[in-house]
Amino acid sequence: MDSAVHKMIIVSAPSGAGKTTIVRHLLQKFPQLSFSVSATSRKIREGEKDGREYYFVSSDEFRLLISNEKLLEWQEVYSGSYYGTMISEVKRINDAGQFPVFDVDVVGGLNIKKMYGSDSLALFIKPPSFEILEARLRARATDSEESLQNRLSKAKWELTFEQGFDKVIVNNTLETAFEQAEKLVSDFLGIRT
Ligand code: 5GP
């Protein structure tokens, strides 16, 4: 069996650090990568599509996924909102000869890293400062003030997990963050660009 098939990329960050943009860029740049679509019990947002950003399920359905051991890891990322990596996604991607990319919270990211060790590259995306992170979250304005405050206090806590990751990318300008991410991924996968 080709052991390279089991490599994987983990991308974690506090929300507002620009993680999703970097994940999208990597997926576009490297056809070898495939996005691991998580299950979540949170409500679908405008512009999202079931099966693309997430598999949107009810809380009861999520509990069943847990009890039937269908999840590699899961977290209650925000109070009442559950997110989990589906074992079937990892299998689907591996079977297609691709490498999964996990866009997960910092705790989930570290848990996957512990499971897969050197077969995984764990990237931590960091905003240049907490103030910039707050401004970015406010500009996005998809949340109520209360949920924004929740995200901010959570982000402060999440920023303390940096040292458990393999590499840290400071998302100052997107262009340099893209370049750094590309270089780290191509080195890890042994791809010449
Ligand atoms: P959002 O609700 O903004 O899409 O995502 C909230 C957070 O949940 C993000 O940090 C995202 O990376 C994280 N997340 C998404 N899927 C998973 C998952 O399967 N497991 C874990 N632990 N976190 C996830």
mmCIF file of C-alpha atoms and ligand atoms in Angstrom:
data_model
loop_
_atom_site.group_PDB
_atom_site.id
_atom_site.type_symbol
_atom_site.label_atom_id
_atom_site.label_comp_id
_atom_site.label_asym_id
_atom_site.label_seq_id
_atom_site.Cartn_x
_atom_site.Cartn_y
_atom_site.Cartn_z
ATOM 1 C CA MET A 1 0.000 0.000 0.000
ATOM 2 C CA ASP A 2 1.254 3.488 -0.789
ATOM 3 C CA SER A 3 1.680 5.137 2.607
ATOM 4 C CA ALA A 4 1.590 8.613 1.035
ATOM 5 C CA VAL A 5 -2.121 8.067 0.382
ATOM 6 C CA HIS A 6 -2.738 8.484 4.102
ATOM 7 C CA LYS A 7 -1.204 11.904 4.449
ATOM 8 C CA MET A 8 -3.526 14.690 5.466
ATOM 9 C CA ILE A 9 -3.616 18.422 6.047
ATOM 10 C CA ILE A 10 -5.196 19.967 9.128
ATOM 11 C CA VAL A 11 -5.992 23.665 9.121
ATOM 12 C CA SER A 12 -7.102 25.301 12.353
ATOM 13 C CA ALA A 13 -7.473 28.869 13.536
ATOM 14 C CA PRO A 14 -9.700 31.099 15.576
ATOM 15 C CA SER A 15 -12.612 32.222 13.420
ATOM 16 C CA GLY A 16 -11.809 35.425 11.548
ATOM 17 C CA ALA A 17 -8.176 34.459 10.977
ATOM 18 C CA GLY A 18 -8.829 33.788 7.286
ATOM 19 C CA LYS A 19 -8.651 30.026 7.515
ATOM 20 C CA THR A 20 -11.433 29.242 5.037
ATOM 21 C CA THR A 21 -9.878 31.472 2.359
ATOM 22 C CA ILE A 22 -6.549 29.709 2.774
ATOM 23 C CA VAL A 23 -8.186 26.275 2.689
ATOM 24 C CA ARG A 24 -10.021 27.210 -0.537
ATOM 25 C CA HIS A 25 -6.790 28.442 -2.060
ATOM 26 C CA LEU A 26 -4.961 25.204 -1.232
ATOM 27 C CA LEU A 27 -7.794 23.119 -2.694
ATOM 28 C CA GLN A 28 -7.663 25.116 -5.893
ATOM 29 C CA LYS A 29 -3.882 24.952 -6.124
ATOM 30 C CA PHE A 30 -3.435 21.241 -5.389
ATOM 31 C CA PRO A 31 -5.751 18.789 -7.203
ATOM 32 C CA GLN A 32 -4.270 16.113 -4.917
ATOM 33 C CA LEU A 33 -6.236 17.605 -2.009
ATOM 34 C CA SER A 34 -9.899 17.130 -1.229
ATOM 35 C CA PHE A 35 -12.005 18.962 1.359
ATOM 36 C CA SER A 36 -13.300 16.772 4.159
ATOM 37 C CA VAL A 37 -16.942 17.810 4.561
ATOM 38 C CA SER A 38 -17.855 17.719 8.253
ATOM 39 C CA ALA A 39 -21.229 17.089 9.815
ATOM 40 C CA THR A 40 -22.719 19.922 11.854
ATOM 41 C CA SER A 41 -25.864 20.583 13.828
ATOM 42 C CA ARG A 42 -25.638 24.336 13.311
ATOM 43 C CA LYS A 43 -28.149 26.060 11.059
ATOM 44 C CA ILE A 44 -27.342 26.396 7.382
ATOM 45 C CA ARG A 45 -26.308 29.956 6.415
ATOM 46 C CA GLU A 46 -27.307 31.799 3.272
ATOM 47 C CA GLY A 47 -25.130 30.753 0.352
ATOM 48 C CA GLU A 48 -24.231 27.401 1.896
ATOM 49 C CA LYS A 49 -25.198 24.087 0.350
ATOM 50 C CA ASP A 50 -25.819 20.825 2.167
ATOM 51 C CA GLY A 51 -23.006 18.408 1.334
ATOM 52 C CA ARG A 52 -20.646 21.167 0.172
ATOM 53 C CA GLU A 53 -19.679 23.250 3.242
ATOM 54 C CA TYR A 54 -21.136 20.717 5.669
ATOM 55 C CA TYR A 55 -23.592 17.891 6.006
ATOM 56 C CA PHE A 56 -26.276 19.752 7.924
ATOM 57 C CA VAL A 57 -27.982 17.469 10.428
ATOM 58 C CA SER A 58 -30.306 17.857 13.420
ATOM 59 C CA SER A 59 -28.969 17.530 16.984
ATOM 60 C CA ASP A 60 -30.594 14.104 17.203
ATOM 61 C CA GLU A 61 -28.960 12.981 13.974
ATOM 62 C CA PHE A 62 -25.629 14.273 15.272
ATOM 63 C CA ARG A 63 -26.037 12.263 18.495
ATOM 64 C CA LEU A 64 -26.662 9.179 16.369
ATOM 65 C CA LEU A 65 -23.459 9.810 14.428
ATOM 66 C CA ILE A 66 -21.618 9.867 17.775
ATOM 67 C CA SER A 67 -23.262 6.759 19.210
ATOM 68 C CA ASN A 68 -22.829 4.829 15.953
ATOM 69 C CA GLU A 69 -19.114 5.773 15.985
ATOM 70 C CA LYS A 70 -19.254 7.465 12.584
ATOM 71 C CA LEU A 71 -17.035 10.362 13.671
ATOM 72 C CA LEU A 72 -13.255 10.519 13.847
ATOM 73 C CA GLU A 73 -13.567 13.454 16.267
ATOM 74 C CA TRP A 74 -16.243 15.934 17.217
ATOM 75 C CA GLN A 75 -16.564 19.120 19.262
ATOM 76 C CA GLU A 76 -19.278 21.391 20.533
ATOM 77 C CA VAL A 77 -17.445 24.305 18.929
ATOM 78 C CA TYR A 78 -20.105 26.835 19.959
ATOM 79 C CA SER A 79 -22.698 26.260 22.639
ATOM 80 C CA GLY A 80 -25.364 23.987 21.144
ATOM 81 C CA SER A 81 -23.550 23.644 17.794
ATOM 82 C CA TYR A 82 -21.793 20.366 17.146
ATOM 83 C CA TYR A 83 -19.205 19.720 14.444
ATOM 84 C CA GLY A 84 -17.565 16.425 13.587
ATOM 85 C CA THR A 85 -15.238 14.807 11.072
ATOM 86 C CA MET A 86 -16.884 11.888 9.304
ATOM 87 C CA ILE A 87 -14.853 8.687 9.059
ATOM 88 C CA SER A 88 -16.615 8.013 5.739
ATOM 89 C CA GLU A 89 -15.220 11.269 4.303
ATOM 90 C CA VAL A 90 -11.647 10.281 5.096
ATOM 91 C CA LYS A 91 -12.249 6.886 3.473
ATOM 92 C CA ARG A 92 -13.906 8.407 0.405
ATOM 93 C CA ILE A 93 -10.970 10.771 -0.101
ATOM 94 C CA ASN A 94 -8.299 8.120 0.521
ATOM 95 C CA ASP A 95 -10.062 5.708 -1.847
ATOM 96 C CA ALA A 96 -9.964 8.399 -4.540
ATOM 97 C CA GLY A 97 -6.177 8.594 -4.027
ATOM 98 C CA GLN A 98 -6.384 12.104 -2.632
ATOM 99 C CA PHE A 99 -5.330 13.727 0.637
ATOM 100 C CA PRO A 100 -7.998 15.087 2.986
ATOM 101 C CA VAL A 101 -7.972 18.681 4.186
ATOM 102 C CA PHE A 102 -9.633 19.226 7.545
ATOM 103 C CA ASP A 103 -10.958 22.680 8.366
ATOM 104 C CA VAL A 104 -11.531 22.129 12.081
ATOM 105 C CA ASP A 105 -11.359 24.028 15.354
ATOM 106 C CA VAL A 106 -8.088 24.038 17.304
ATOM 107 C CA VAL A 107 -9.062 21.227 19.688
ATOM 108 C CA GLY A 108 -10.270 19.012 16.840
ATOM 109 C CA GLY A 109 -7.100 19.860 14.902
ATOM 110 C CA LEU A 110 -4.860 18.797 17.774
ATOM 111 C CA ASN A 111 -6.880 15.605 18.271
ATOM 112 C CA ILE A 112 -6.446 14.621 14.608
ATOM 113 C CA LYS A 113 -2.749 15.493 14.842
ATOM 114 C CA LYS A 114 -2.403 13.139 17.840
ATOM 115 C CA MET A 115 -4.074 10.333 15.882
ATOM 116 C CA TYR A 116 -1.990 10.644 12.725
ATOM 117 C CA GLY A 117 1.344 12.113 13.882
ATOM 118 C CA SER A 118 3.845 12.664 11.093
ATOM 119 C CA ASP A 119 1.322 11.577 8.434
ATOM 120 C CA SER A 120 -0.470 14.840 9.119
ATOM 121 C CA LEU A 121 0.577 18.451 8.643
ATOM 122 C CA ALA A 122 -1.158 20.649 11.220
ATOM 123 C CA LEU A 123 -1.270 24.316 10.227
ATOM 124 C CA PHE A 124 -2.312 27.051 12.631
ATOM 125 C CA ILE A 125 -3.494 30.250 10.970
ATOM 126 C CA LYS A 126 -3.062 33.284 13.154
ATOM 127 C CA PRO A 127 -4.339 36.838 12.702
ATOM 128 C CA PRO A 128 -1.669 39.584 12.920
ATOM 129 C CA SER A 129 -3.305 40.822 16.148
ATOM 130 C CA PHE A 130 -6.405 40.358 18.256
ATOM 131 C CA GLU A 131 -7.667 43.822 17.208
ATOM 132 C CA ILE A 132 -7.428 42.887 13.540
ATOM 133 C CA LEU A 133 -9.287 39.666 14.232
ATOM 134 C CA GLU A 134 -12.090 41.610 15.912
ATOM 135 C CA ALA A 135 -12.303 44.038 12.987
ATOM 136 C CA ARG A 136 -12.479 41.152 10.513
ATOM 137 C CA LEU A 137 -15.239 39.433 12.446
ATOM 138 C CA ARG A 138 -17.228 42.670 12.656
ATOM 139 C CA ALA A 139 -16.801 43.300 8.932
ATOM 140 C CA ARG A 140 -18.148 39.838 8.194
ATOM 141 C CA ALA A 141 -21.269 40.693 10.200
ATOM 142 C CA THR A 142 -23.004 37.366 9.751
ATOM 143 C CA ASP A 143 -23.467 37.136 13.516
ATOM 144 C CA SER A 144 -25.451 38.920 16.205
ATOM 145 C CA GLU A 145 -23.491 40.993 18.771
ATOM 146 C CA GLU A 146 -23.903 38.202 21.317
ATOM 147 C CA SER A 147 -22.576 35.519 19.017
ATOM 148 C CA LEU A 148 -19.754 37.877 17.976
ATOM 149 C CA GLN A 149 -18.748 38.294 21.634
ATOM 150 C CA ASN A 150 -18.827 34.511 22.021
ATOM 151 C CA ARG A 151 -16.569 34.090 19.023
ATOM 152 C CA LEU A 152 -14.155 36.737 20.335
ATOM 153 C CA SER A 153 -13.763 35.220 23.783
ATOM 154 C CA LYS A 154 -13.376 31.830 22.220
ATOM 155 C CA ALA A 155 -10.767 33.182 19.776
ATOM 156 C CA LYS A 156 -8.687 34.517 22.671
ATOM 157 C CA TRP A 157 -8.610 31.045 24.209
ATOM 158 C CA GLU A 158 -7.931 29.365 20.845
ATOM 159 C CA LEU A 159 -4.898 31.566 20.239
ATOM 160 C CA THR A 160 -3.183 29.826 23.171
ATOM 161 C CA PHE A 161 -3.058 26.480 21.286
ATOM 162 C CA GLU A 162 -0.529 27.564 18.675
ATOM 163 C CA GLN A 163 2.422 25.550 20.044
ATOM 164 C CA GLY A 164 0.720 22.181 19.461
ATOM 165 C CA PHE A 165 0.726 22.715 15.686
ATOM 166 C CA ASP A 166 3.463 21.848 13.194
ATOM 167 C CA LYS A 167 3.557 25.263 11.523
ATOM 168 C CA VAL A 168 2.111 28.702 12.169
ATOM 169 C CA ILE A 169 1.081 31.046 9.373
ATOM 170 C CA VAL A 170 0.457 34.680 10.310
ATOM 171 C CA ASN A 171 -2.267 35.890 7.999
ATOM 172 C CA ASN A 172 -1.044 39.425 7.463
ATOM 173 C CA THR A 173 -1.511 39.763 3.728
ATOM 174 C CA LEU A 174 -3.375 36.974 1.976
ATOM 175 C CA GLU A 175 -0.790 36.770 -0.769
ATOM 176 C CA THR A 176 2.076 35.889 1.598
ATOM 177 C CA ALA A 177 -0.145 33.583 3.649
ATOM 178 C CA PHE A 178 -1.084 31.746 0.429
ATOM 179 C CA GLU A 179 2.584 31.449 -0.547
ATOM 180 C CA GLN A 180 3.613 30.108 2.852
ATOM 181 C CA ALA A 181 0.750 27.627 2.935
ATOM 182 C CA GLU A 182 1.547 26.413 -0.592
ATOM 183 C CA LYS A 183 5.219 25.912 0.244
ATOM 184 C CA LEU A 184 4.445 23.997 3.469
ATOM 185 C CA VAL A 185 1.936 21.747 1.725
ATOM 186 C CA SER A 186 4.089 21.031 -1.320
ATOM 187 C CA ASP A 187 7.112 20.234 0.906
ATOM 188 C CA PHE A 188 4.991 17.964 3.090
ATOM 189 C CA LEU A 189 3.460 16.100 0.151
ATOM 190 C CA GLY A 190 6.738 16.054 -1.770
ATOM 191 C CA ILE A 191 5.295 17.930 -4.734
ATOM 192 C CA ARG A 192 7.495 20.092 -6.922
ATOM 193 C CA THR A 193 5.789 23.342 -7.877
HETATM 194 P P1 5GP B 1 -18.501 27.776 11.136
HETATM 195 O O1 5GP B 1 -19.750 27.601 11.941
HETATM 196 O O2 5GP B 1 -18.023 29.198 11.127
HETATM 197 O O3 5GP B 1 -18.604 27.166 9.772
HETATM 198 O O4 5GP B 1 -17.359 26.926 11.852
HETATM 199 C C1 5GP B 1 -17.068 27.062 13.178
HETATM 200 C C2 5GP B 1 -15.818 26.310 13.537
HETATM 201 O O5 5GP B 1 -16.052 24.894 13.520
HETATM 202 C C3 5GP B 1 -14.623 26.542 12.622
HETATM 203 O O6 5GP B 1 -13.488 26.795 13.427
HETATM 204 C C4 5GP B 1 -14.485 25.236 11.897
HETATM 205 O O7 5GP B 1 -13.153 24.996 11.498
HETATM 206 C C5 5GP B 1 -14.920 24.269 12.965
HETATM 207 N N1 5GP B 1 -15.258 22.950 12.429
HETATM 208 C C6 5GP B 1 -15.835 22.662 11.248
HETATM 209 N N2 5GP B 1 -15.957 21.350 11.083
HETATM 210 C C7 5GP B 1 -15.415 20.763 12.177
HETATM 211 C C8 5GP B 1 -15.220 19.399 12.587
HETATM 212 O O8 5GP B 1 -15.564 18.453 11.908
HETATM 213 N N3 5GP B 1 -14.613 19.199 13.781
HETATM 214 C C9 5GP B 1 -14.215 20.220 14.577
HETATM 215 N N4 5GP B 1 -13.611 19.906 15.723
HETATM 216 N N5 5GP B 1 -14.373 21.505 14.226
HETATM 217 C C10 5GP B 1 -14.972 21.780 13.040
#
